[in-house]
Amino acid sequence: MEHREALDEAQPPSYDAEVTPDFESVPEYFEAQQSSHPSTPAIANHLQEFEYKLDKNGKTFATLTLIANKLFSDKVPTFVEGAPIKGMIHLNLDNEKPEHVSSLSIRVEGQLITGGSQFWGYTYTFLDVTQEIWTRSHDESGLTQGQCTWPISINLPEKVSMQTGTDKHPEMFRLPQTFNERNIHSTVRYELSMKITRSGLLRSNDILSTPFAFIPVTRPDPFPPLKRLAYDEGTPLLPPKVDPEGWFPLRTVLVEGKTPNNNTAKIECRLYLSRPLSYTRGSVVPLFMTLESDNQQALDLLSSPNAPNVRVRRRTKYHSEPKKKIESKAWRDEVDHSQRAVWWPTTESSDRIRMIAGELHLKPNMAPTLAMGDFRINYSVVFLKFKSPGFLHKEENPLLSEEPITIVTAYAPGPRPRMFTTPDYTPDEEAESEDLQSAVEFSKGFY
């Protein structure tokens, strides 16, 4: 017989509630972790103890303490890839009523839930690690009375095996980040539980469980030489014509429409993304755009800082019925977006050509790119129709071009990308707007 302790309001939230840590300082923590010993002030000064207790007859007889960095969250313990889960267990056994504890263990589980909550979705346990803290072999008489304390330190594996596809072929995956968002029917959750086993036929066992958050450490490739030099010196990025190695060109798009004087205009537009196409959340995606046309009025309208419409699109993909083939309708996509990019003019323009620079601000709490079994989080940069009141587009489809990108959690070695504008993550469109919707995909708005 087992007794599982329910956490009260003072404990961390359940998995139905949001258990997302604050990721704003995560990249900085990774840098400190690399350059400092964990006991140094860079990390040790930010450690917090999270306590969970088991009570009996009005007295606390077992306390589980997890020690984690409060920079991530002061509500739920959050652990980073490569660092052990640390803490301690304290038992305060009644001297008058012996407990007869025969074993004490810690269990760590990671679960992927697709298609709904843990109550009606498909659940797959990808991580299951148990560590014995104390057993009767340490003392034949068992634990009966008094106070005892044990430190705990649990190393999580870098990769786990998970069966995928209809043939259930096992594949290796890195441990994914905790993921639990409102309106997204997929969840990645982690739980740590302490089990107290008692000897005797009629004696009950106790289990105390609590959620925790996990963050993988993923980095982009280093910057190309000229881009690295610009960041080192704090100077503007060189344009694609000067630094072709530093930019990735999307296909040229022909935009057709009418200007306010009812003239037909054709503009060749090309969007460039900063290389490499992997970006650290909380930073930026640098952009560059060229517009070429014989119609100067159209050029002036579309090169205005408020006209280009570029966003990050997130596509969360899950399989609600994992036993079916990947081509089946059981696959579901949920789409949402970032705010629009910010733009400014450059000095490289001429009568027939306009060149503008810009950047997309990446929210610090973005989930990183993920592909694990029946669950995917993918990102892309989407170039949508220009938003200029004086220009009437001929094309009805709002999407002009799209390019996949990767979102990571830490910075590459060397200089960090520089922001030229102040980030603003406030939604700038109604979720039902033409920008965010299409005939084949429904967007929930903003991630």
CSV table of C-alpha atoms in Angstrom, one decimal:
chain,number,residue,atom,x,y,z
A,1,MET,CA,0.0,0.0,0.0
A,2,GLU,CA,1.3,3.4,-1.0
A,3,HIS,CA,0.4,6.9,0.1
A,4,ARG,CA,1.2,9.7,-2.5
A,5,GLU,CA,1.4,13.1,-1.0
A,6,ALA,CA,-0.6,15.8,-2.7
A,7,LEU,CA,1.1,19.2,-2.8
A,8,ASP,CA,-0.7,22.2,-1.3
A,9,GLU,CA,-0.9,25.7,-2.7
A,10,ALA,CA,2.5,26.5,-1.2
A,11,GLN,CA,4.2,23.9,-3.3
A,12,PRO,CA,5.1,24.2,-7.0
A,13,PRO,CA,2.3,24.1,-9.5
A,14,SER,CA,1.0,20.9,-11.0
A,15,TYR,CA,1.7,20.0,-14.6
A,16,ASP,CA,-1.7,21.4,-15.6
A,17,ALA,CA,-0.4,24.8,-14.5
A,18,GLU,CA,2.4,26.6,-16.3
A,19,VAL,CA,5.9,25.5,-15.0
A,20,THR,CA,7.9,27.6,-17.4
A,21,PRO,CA,11.1,29.1,-15.8
A,22,ASP,CA,12.4,32.6,-16.6
A,23,PHE,CA,14.8,32.1,-19.4
A,24,GLU,CA,16.1,35.7,-19.7
A,25,SER,CA,19.4,35.0,-18.0
A,26,VAL,CA,19.9,31.4,-19.2
A,27,PRO,CA,22.6,32.2,-21.8
A,28,GLU,CA,24.5,34.3,-19.2
A,29,TYR,CA,24.3,31.4,-16.8
A,30,PHE,CA,25.8,29.0,-19.3
A,31,GLU,CA,28.8,31.3,-19.8
A,32,ALA,CA,29.3,31.6,-16.0
A,33,GLN,CA,29.0,27.8,-15.7
A,34,GLN,CA,31.7,27.3,-18.3
A,35,SER,CA,34.1,29.8,-16.7
A,36,SER,CA,33.5,29.2,-13.0
A,37,HIS,CA,33.5,26.4,-10.6
A,38,PRO,CA,29.9,25.8,-9.3
A,39,SER,CA,31.0,26.8,-5.8
A,40,THR,CA,32.2,30.2,-6.9
A,41,PRO,CA,29.9,33.3,-6.4
A,42,ALA,CA,29.0,33.4,-10.1
A,43,ILE,CA,26.6,30.5,-9.5
A,44,ALA,CA,26.6,29.8,-5.8
A,45,ASN,CA,25.1,33.2,-4.9
A,46,HIS,CA,22.0,32.4,-6.9
A,47,LEU,CA,21.2,29.0,-5.5
A,48,GLN,CA,17.8,28.5,-3.8
A,49,GLU,CA,16.5,25.6,-1.7
A,50,PHE,CA,13.1,24.3,-2.7
A,51,GLU,CA,11.5,22.3,0.2
A,52,TYR,CA,8.7,19.7,0.1
A,53,LYS,CA,7.4,18.0,3.2
A,54,LEU,CA,5.5,14.9,4.3
A,55,ASP,CA,3.5,15.4,7.5
A,56,LYS,CA,2.0,12.8,9.8
A,57,ASN,CA,-0.1,13.6,12.9
A,58,GLY,CA,0.7,17.3,12.6
A,59,LYS,CA,4.5,16.7,12.4
A,60,THR,CA,6.9,16.8,9.5
A,61,PHE,CA,8.6,13.4,9.3
A,62,ALA,CA,10.2,13.7,5.8
A,63,THR,CA,11.7,16.7,4.0
A,64,LEU,CA,12.9,16.7,0.3
A,65,THR,CA,15.1,19.6,-0.6
A,66,LEU,CA,16.1,20.4,-4.2
A,67,ILE,CA,18.8,23.0,-4.8
A,68,ALA,CA,18.6,25.0,-8.0
A,69,ASN,CA,19.5,28.3,-9.6
A,70,LYS,CA,16.8,30.9,-8.9
A,71,LEU,CA,17.8,32.9,-11.9
A,72,PHE,CA,15.7,30.5,-13.9
A,73,SER,CA,12.8,30.4,-11.6
A,74,ASP,CA,12.0,31.0,-7.9
A,75,LYS,CA,8.8,28.9,-8.2
A,76,VAL,CA,10.0,25.6,-9.7
A,77,PRO,CA,13.5,24.0,-9.4
A,78,THR,CA,15.2,24.3,-12.8
A,79,PHE,CA,18.2,22.2,-13.9
A,80,VAL,CA,20.5,22.6,-16.9
A,81,GLU,CA,21.9,19.9,-19.1
A,82,GLY,CA,25.3,18.7,-17.8
A,83,ALA,CA,24.6,19.7,-14.2
A,84,PRO,CA,23.4,17.1,-11.7
A,85,ILE,CA,20.1,17.4,-9.8
A,86,LYS,CA,21.2,18.1,-6.2
A,87,GLY,CA,19.5,18.3,-2.9
A,88,MET,CA,19.0,16.4,0.3
A,89,ILE,CA,16.5,14.2,2.2
A,90,HIS,CA,15.9,14.5,5.9
A,91,LEU,CA,13.9,12.1,8.0
A,92,ASN,CA,12.6,12.9,11.5
A,93,LEU,CA,11.3,9.5,12.8
A,94,ASP,CA,9.0,9.4,15.8
A,95,ASN,CA,10.9,8.0,18.9
A,96,GLU,CA,7.6,6.8,20.4
A,97,LYS,CA,6.3,5.1,17.3
A,98,PRO,CA,9.0,3.4,15.3
A,99,GLU,CA,8.6,3.7,11.5
A,100,HIS,CA,10.5,0.6,10.4
A,101,VAL,CA,11.7,2.2,7.1
A,102,SER,CA,13.3,-0.5,4.9
A,103,SER,CA,14.4,1.6,1.9
A,104,LEU,CA,14.5,5.2,0.6
A,105,SER,CA,14.8,6.0,-3.1
A,106,ILE,CA,14.6,8.8,-5.6
A,107,ARG,CA,13.0,8.5,-9.0
A,108,VAL,CA,13.3,11.0,-11.9
A,109,GLU,CA,10.8,10.7,-14.9
A,110,GLY,CA,10.4,12.6,-18.1
A,111,GLN,CA,7.3,12.3,-20.2
A,112,LEU,CA,6.1,13.4,-23.6
A,113,ILE,CA,2.3,13.9,-23.9
A,114,THR,CA,0.8,14.5,-27.3
A,115,GLY,CA,-2.8,15.1,-28.3
A,116,GLY,CA,-3.9,16.4,-24.9
A,117,SER,CA,-3.3,16.3,-21.1
A,118,GLN,CA,-1.9,13.4,-19.2
A,119,PHE,CA,-5.5,12.4,-18.6
A,120,TRP,CA,-6.5,11.7,-22.2
A,121,GLY,CA,-3.5,12.3,-24.4
A,122,TYR,CA,-0.9,9.8,-25.5
A,123,THR,CA,1.9,9.6,-22.9
A,124,TYR,CA,5.4,8.2,-23.5
A,125,THR,CA,8.0,8.0,-20.7
A,126,PHE,CA,11.4,8.8,-22.3
A,127,LEU,CA,13.3,9.1,-19.0
A,128,ASP,CA,13.1,6.9,-15.9
A,129,VAL,CA,16.0,7.0,-13.5
A,130,THR,CA,15.9,5.5,-10.0
A,131,GLN,CA,18.6,6.0,-7.3
A,132,GLU,CA,18.6,4.1,-4.1
A,133,ILE,CA,19.5,6.5,-1.2
A,134,TRP,CA,19.3,4.0,1.6
A,135,THR,CA,18.4,0.3,1.9
A,136,ARG,CA,18.2,-2.2,4.8
A,137,SER,CA,21.5,-3.7,3.6
A,138,HIS,CA,23.1,-0.6,5.2
A,139,ASP,CA,21.7,-1.6,8.6
A,140,GLU,CA,19.8,-4.9,9.2
A,141,SER,CA,17.7,-3.3,11.9
A,142,GLY,CA,16.3,-0.7,9.5
A,143,LEU,CA,15.5,2.9,10.2
A,144,THR,CA,13.1,3.2,13.2
A,145,GLN,CA,13.8,6.3,15.2
A,146,GLY,CA,15.7,9.6,15.3
A,147,GLN,CA,16.9,12.0,12.6
A,148,CYS,CA,18.8,11.2,9.4
A,149,THR,CA,20.0,13.3,6.5
A,150,TRP,CA,21.3,12.1,3.1
A,151,PRO,CA,22.7,14.3,0.2
A,152,ILE,CA,21.3,13.5,-3.3
A,153,SER,CA,23.1,14.0,-6.6
A,154,ILE,CA,21.5,12.5,-9.8
A,155,ASN,CA,23.2,12.8,-13.2
A,156,LEU,CA,20.7,12.8,-16.1
A,157,PRO,CA,21.7,11.1,-19.3
A,158,GLU,CA,22.7,13.3,-22.3
A,159,LYS,CA,20.5,11.2,-24.6
A,160,VAL,CA,17.6,8.8,-24.3
A,161,SER,CA,16.2,6.1,-26.5
A,162,MET,CA,12.6,6.5,-27.8
A,163,GLN,CA,10.6,4.3,-30.1
A,164,THR,CA,9.2,6.2,-33.1
A,165,GLY,CA,7.1,5.5,-36.2
A,166,THR,CA,4.8,2.6,-36.9
A,167,ASP,CA,7.6,0.1,-36.6
A,168,LYS,CA,8.6,1.4,-33.2
A,169,HIS,CA,12.2,1.7,-34.2
A,170,PRO,CA,14.2,3.1,-31.3
A,171,GLU,CA,16.1,6.4,-31.9
A,172,MET,CA,18.4,8.4,-29.7
A,173,PHE,CA,17.3,12.0,-28.7
A,174,ARG,CA,18.8,14.7,-26.4
A,175,LEU,CA,16.7,15.4,-23.4
A,176,PRO,CA,14.1,18.0,-24.4
A,177,GLN,CA,13.3,21.2,-22.6
A,178,THR,CA,10.2,21.4,-20.4
A,179,PHE,CA,7.3,22.5,-22.5
A,180,ASN,CA,3.8,23.4,-21.3
A,181,GLU,CA,1.9,26.1,-22.9
A,182,ARG,CA,-1.8,27.1,-22.9
A,183,ASN,CA,-3.6,26.0,-26.1
A,184,ILE,CA,-0.8,23.8,-27.3
A,185,HIS,CA,-1.9,20.1,-27.0
A,186,SER,CA,1.6,18.7,-26.3
A,187,THR,CA,3.6,18.7,-23.1
A,188,VAL,CA,7.1,17.8,-22.0
A,189,ARG,CA,7.2,17.3,-18.3
A,190,TYR,CA,9.7,16.2,-15.7
A,191,GLU,CA,9.0,14.9,-12.2
A,192,LEU,CA,11.1,13.9,-9.2
A,193,SER,CA,9.7,11.6,-6.5
A,194,MET,CA,10.9,10.4,-3.2
A,195,LYS,CA,9.7,6.9,-2.0
A,196,ILE,CA,9.8,5.7,1.6
A,197,THR,CA,9.3,2.0,1.8
A,198,ARG,CA,8.3,0.4,5.1
A,199,SER,CA,8.7,-3.3,6.2
A,200,GLY,CA,5.6,-5.1,7.4
A,201,LEU,CA,2.6,-6.5,5.7
A,202,LEU,CA,0.2,-3.7,6.8
A,203,ARG,CA,2.5,-0.8,6.7
A,204,SER,CA,2.0,1.8,4.0
A,205,ASN,CA,4.7,3.4,1.8
A,206,ASP,CA,4.9,7.1,1.1
A,207,ILE,CA,5.7,8.9,-2.1
A,208,LEU,CA,6.3,12.7,-2.4
A,209,SER,CA,6.5,14.0,-5.9
A,210,THR,CA,7.2,17.4,-7.4
A,211,PRO,CA,7.7,18.8,-10.9
A,212,PHE,CA,10.9,20.3,-12.1
A,213,ALA,CA,12.1,22.1,-15.2
A,214,PHE,CA,14.9,21.1,-17.5
A,215,ILE,CA,16.9,23.2,-20.0
A,216,PRO,CA,19.1,21.7,-22.7
A,217,VAL,CA,22.3,23.5,-23.7
A,218,THR,CA,22.3,24.1,-27.5
A,219,ARG,CA,24.5,26.6,-29.3
A,220,PRO,CA,24.8,28.1,-32.8
A,221,ASP,CA,27.8,27.7,-35.0
A,222,PRO,CA,30.4,30.6,-34.8
A,223,PHE,CA,29.8,33.8,-36.8
A,224,PRO,CA,31.6,34.2,-40.2
A,225,PRO,CA,34.8,36.3,-39.9
A,226,LEU,CA,33.5,39.7,-40.9
A,227,LYS,CA,30.3,39.4,-38.8
A,228,ARG,CA,32.4,38.4,-35.8
A,229,LEU,CA,34.7,41.4,-36.4
A,230,ALA,CA,31.7,43.8,-36.5
A,231,TYR,CA,30.3,42.4,-33.2
A,232,ASP,CA,33.8,42.6,-31.6
A,233,GLU,CA,34.2,46.3,-32.6
A,234,GLY,CA,30.5,47.3,-32.0
A,235,THR,CA,30.1,48.5,-35.6
A,236,PRO,CA,27.1,48.0,-38.0
A,237,LEU,CA,26.9,44.7,-39.9
A,238,LEU,CA,28.3,44.9,-43.5
A,239,PRO,CA,25.7,44.5,-46.2
A,240,PRO,CA,25.5,41.2,-48.3
A,241,LYS,CA,27.4,42.8,-51.2
A,242,VAL,CA,30.4,43.4,-49.0
A,243,ASP,CA,30.1,40.3,-46.8
A,244,PRO,CA,28.3,37.6,-48.8
A,245,GLU,CA,29.6,34.9,-46.4
A,246,GLY,CA,27.7,36.6,-43.6
A,247,TRP,CA,24.2,36.5,-45.2
A,248,PHE,CA,21.8,33.9,-46.5
A,249,PRO,CA,19.7,35.1,-49.4
A,250,LEU,CA,16.1,34.0,-49.8
A,251,ARG,CA,14.8,33.7,-53.3
A,252,THR,CA,14.0,36.9,-55.1
A,253,VAL,CA,10.3,37.8,-54.9
A,254,LEU,CA,8.4,39.8,-57.6
A,255,VAL,CA,5.8,42.1,-55.9
A,256,GLU,CA,3.2,43.6,-58.2
A,257,GLY,CA,0.6,46.2,-57.3
A,258,LYS,CA,-0.7,49.7,-57.7
A,259,THR,CA,0.6,53.0,-56.2
A,260,PRO,CA,-1.7,55.8,-55.0
A,261,ASN,CA,-1.7,57.4,-58.4
A,262,ASN,CA,-3.1,54.1,-59.8
A,263,ASN,CA,0.1,53.2,-61.7
A,264,THR,CA,1.1,49.6,-61.9
A,265,ALA,CA,4.4,48.8,-60.3
A,266,LYS,CA,6.7,45.8,-60.2
A,267,ILE,CA,9.3,45.5,-57.4
A,268,GLU,CA,12.0,42.8,-57.1
A,269,CYS,CA,12.5,42.1,-53.4
A,270,ARG,CA,15.1,40.0,-51.7
A,271,LEU,CA,15.4,39.2,-48.0
A,272,TYR,CA,18.7,38.2,-46.4
A,273,LEU,CA,19.1,36.4,-43.1
A,274,SER,CA,22.2,36.6,-41.0
A,275,ARG,CA,24.4,33.5,-41.0
A,276,PRO,CA,24.4,31.0,-39.4
A,277,LEU,CA,20.7,30.2,-39.5
A,278,SER,CA,20.7,29.4,-35.9
A,279,TYR,CA,19.8,32.0,-33.3
A,280,THR,CA,20.0,32.2,-29.5
A,281,ARG,CA,16.7,33.1,-27.9
A,282,GLY,CA,16.7,36.4,-26.2
A,283,SER,CA,18.9,37.8,-29.0
A,284,VAL,CA,18.0,38.9,-32.6
A,285,VAL,CA,17.8,37.7,-36.2
A,286,PRO,CA,19.6,40.4,-38.2
A,287,LEU,CA,18.0,41.1,-41.5
A,288,PHE,CA,18.8,42.9,-44.8
A,289,MET,CA,16.5,43.6,-47.7
A,290,THR,CA,17.0,45.0,-51.2
A,291,LEU,CA,14.1,46.4,-53.3
A,292,GLU,CA,14.6,47.2,-57.0
A,293,SER,CA,12.1,48.9,-59.4
A,294,ASP,CA,11.7,51.6,-62.0
A,295,ASN,CA,8.9,53.1,-60.0
A,296,GLN,CA,10.4,55.3,-57.3
A,297,GLN,CA,7.0,56.0,-55.6
A,298,ALA,CA,6.6,52.2,-55.1
A,299,LEU,CA,10.2,52.0,-53.8
A,300,ASP,CA,9.6,54.8,-51.3
A,301,LEU,CA,6.4,53.2,-50.1
A,302,LEU,CA,7.7,49.7,-49.6
A,303,SER,CA,11.1,50.7,-48.2
A,304,SER,CA,9.4,52.7,-45.4
A,305,PRO,CA,10.4,51.2,-42.0
A,306,ASN,CA,6.7,50.3,-41.3
A,307,ALA,CA,6.1,48.6,-44.6
A,308,PRO,CA,8.1,45.3,-44.7
A,309,ASN,CA,6.3,42.5,-42.9
A,310,VAL,CA,8.7,39.9,-41.6
A,311,ARG,CA,8.1,37.6,-38.6
A,312,VAL,CA,9.2,34.4,-37.0
A,313,ARG,CA,6.7,31.6,-37.4
A,314,ARG,CA,6.5,28.7,-34.9
A,315,ARG,CA,5.0,25.5,-36.0
A,316,THR,CA,4.2,23.0,-33.2
A,317,LYS,CA,3.6,19.6,-34.7
A,318,TYR,CA,2.4,16.5,-32.9
A,319,HIS,CA,0.9,13.1,-33.7
A,320,SER,CA,-2.3,12.5,-31.7
A,321,GLU,CA,-2.4,8.9,-32.7
A,322,PRO,CA,1.3,7.7,-32.8
A,323,LYS,CA,0.5,4.2,-34.1
A,324,LYS,CA,-0.7,5.7,-37.5
A,325,LYS,CA,1.6,6.5,-40.3
A,326,ILE,CA,3.2,10.0,-40.5
A,327,GLU,CA,1.1,10.8,-43.6
A,328,SER,CA,-2.1,10.2,-41.8
A,329,LYS,CA,-4.5,13.0,-40.7
A,330,ALA,CA,-3.6,12.3,-37.0
A,331,TRP,CA,-0.7,14.8,-37.4
A,332,ARG,CA,-1.6,18.2,-36.2
A,333,ASP,CA,0.1,21.5,-36.7
A,334,GLU,CA,-0.4,24.5,-34.4
A,335,VAL,CA,1.0,27.8,-35.7
A,336,ASP,CA,1.8,31.1,-34.0
A,337,HIS,CA,4.1,34.1,-34.6
A,338,SER,CA,6.5,36.7,-33.3
A,339,GLN,CA,6.0,40.4,-33.6
A,340,ARG,CA,7.1,42.1,-36.8
A,341,ALA,CA,10.7,42.9,-37.5
A,342,VAL,CA,12.0,46.4,-36.9
A,343,TRP,CA,13.6,48.2,-39.9
A,344,TRP,CA,15.7,51.3,-40.7
A,345,PRO,CA,17.2,52.8,-43.9
A,346,THR,CA,20.8,52.4,-45.0
A,347,THR,CA,23.1,54.7,-47.0
A,348,GLU,CA,23.5,52.2,-49.8
A,349,SER,CA,20.4,53.2,-51.8
A,350,SER,CA,20.1,54.7,-55.3
A,351,ASP,CA,17.3,55.8,-57.6
A,352,ARG,CA,16.3,52.2,-58.6
A,353,ILE,CA,17.4,50.4,-55.5
A,354,ARG,CA,16.5,50.7,-51.9
A,355,MET,CA,18.4,48.8,-49.2
A,356,ILE,CA,17.1,48.6,-45.6
A,357,ALA,CA,18.4,46.7,-42.5
A,358,GLY,CA,16.4,45.3,-39.7
A,359,GLU,CA,16.1,42.7,-36.9
A,360,LEU,CA,13.7,40.3,-35.4
A,361,HIS,CA,13.6,40.2,-31.6
A,362,LEU,CA,13.5,36.7,-30.1
A,363,LYS,CA,11.7,36.3,-26.8
A,364,PRO,CA,13.9,35.0,-24.0
A,365,ASN,CA,11.3,32.3,-23.1
A,366,MET,CA,11.0,30.8,-26.5
A,367,ALA,CA,11.1,27.0,-26.6
A,368,PRO,CA,14.1,25.9,-28.6
A,369,THR,CA,13.8,23.9,-31.8
A,370,LEU,CA,12.9,20.3,-31.0
A,371,ALA,CA,12.3,17.1,-32.9
A,372,MET,CA,11.6,14.1,-30.7
A,373,GLY,CA,9.5,11.2,-31.8
A,374,ASP,CA,5.9,12.4,-32.4
A,375,PHE,CA,6.6,16.0,-31.2
A,376,ARG,CA,8.3,18.8,-33.2
A,377,ILE,CA,8.8,22.5,-32.6
A,378,ASN,CA,10.0,24.1,-35.8
A,379,TYR,CA,10.7,27.8,-36.6
A,380,SER,CA,11.0,29.8,-39.8
A,381,VAL,CA,11.3,33.4,-40.9
A,382,VAL,CA,8.3,34.4,-43.0
A,383,PHE,CA,8.3,37.3,-45.5
A,384,LEU,CA,4.7,38.4,-45.8
A,385,LYS,CA,3.0,41.0,-48.0
A,386,PHE,CA,4.0,44.6,-47.3
A,387,LYS,CA,1.8,46.7,-45.1
A,388,SER,CA,1.7,50.1,-46.9
A,389,PRO,CA,-1.7,51.9,-47.0
A,390,GLY,CA,-0.7,53.5,-50.3
A,391,PHE,CA,0.2,50.2,-52.1
A,392,LEU,CA,-2.4,47.8,-53.3
A,393,HIS,CA,-1.0,44.2,-53.7
A,394,LYS,CA,-2.0,42.2,-56.8
A,395,GLU,CA,-1.1,38.9,-55.0
A,396,GLU,CA,-3.8,37.6,-52.6
A,397,ASN,CA,-1.5,35.1,-50.8
A,398,PRO,CA,0.0,36.8,-47.8
A,399,LEU,CA,3.1,34.6,-47.8
A,400,LEU,CA,5.9,35.8,-50.1
A,401,SER,CA,8.7,33.5,-48.9
A,402,GLU,CA,9.8,31.4,-46.0
A,403,GLU,CA,13.0,30.0,-44.6
A,404,PRO,CA,13.5,27.5,-41.8
A,405,ILE,CA,15.7,28.6,-38.8
A,406,THR,CA,16.9,26.9,-35.6
A,407,ILE,CA,16.4,28.4,-32.1
A,408,VAL,CA,19.0,27.5,-29.5
A,409,THR,CA,19.4,28.2,-25.7
A,410,ALA,CA,23.0,29.5,-25.5
A,411,TYR,CA,25.5,31.7,-27.3
A,412,ALA,CA,28.3,30.5,-29.6
A,413,PRO,CA,31.9,31.1,-28.4
A,414,GLY,CA,33.0,34.7,-29.1
A,415,PRO,CA,31.1,37.9,-29.4
A,416,ARG,CA,27.4,38.1,-28.9
A,417,PRO,CA,24.9,39.4,-31.5
A,418,ARG,CA,24.2,43.1,-31.0
A,419,MET,CA,20.7,44.6,-30.8
A,420,PHE,CA,20.3,47.9,-32.6
A,421,THR,CA,16.7,48.5,-31.4
A,422,THR,CA,14.8,48.1,-28.2
A,423,PRO,CA,12.8,44.8,-28.1
A,424,ASP,CA,9.0,44.9,-27.8
A,425,TYR,CA,7.2,41.6,-27.5
A,426,THR,CA,3.7,43.1,-27.4
A,427,PRO,CA,1.3,41.5,-30.0
A,428,ASP,CA,0.9,43.9,-32.9
A,429,GLU,CA,-2.0,42.3,-34.8
A,430,GLU,CA,-5.3,40.7,-34.0
A,431,ALA,CA,-4.9,36.9,-34.0
A,432,GLU,CA,-7.5,36.7,-36.8
A,433,SER,CA,-5.7,39.1,-39.1
A,434,GLU,CA,-4.8,38.1,-42.7
A,435,ASP,CA,-1.1,38.3,-41.8
A,436,LEU,CA,-1.3,35.4,-39.4
A,437,GLN,CA,-3.9,33.2,-41.1
A,438,SER,CA,-4.0,31.4,-44.4
A,439,ALA,CA,-6.4,29.1,-46.3
A,440,VAL,CA,-4.6,25.9,-45.1
A,441,GLU,CA,-3.3,26.9,-41.6
A,442,PHE,CA,-5.0,28.4,-38.5
A,443,SER,CA,-2.8,30.5,-36.3
A,444,LYS,CA,-3.5,31.0,-32.6
A,445,GLY,CA,-1.7,34.4,-32.8
A,446,PHE,CA,1.5,35.0,-30.9
A,447,TYR,CA,3.8,32.6,-29.1
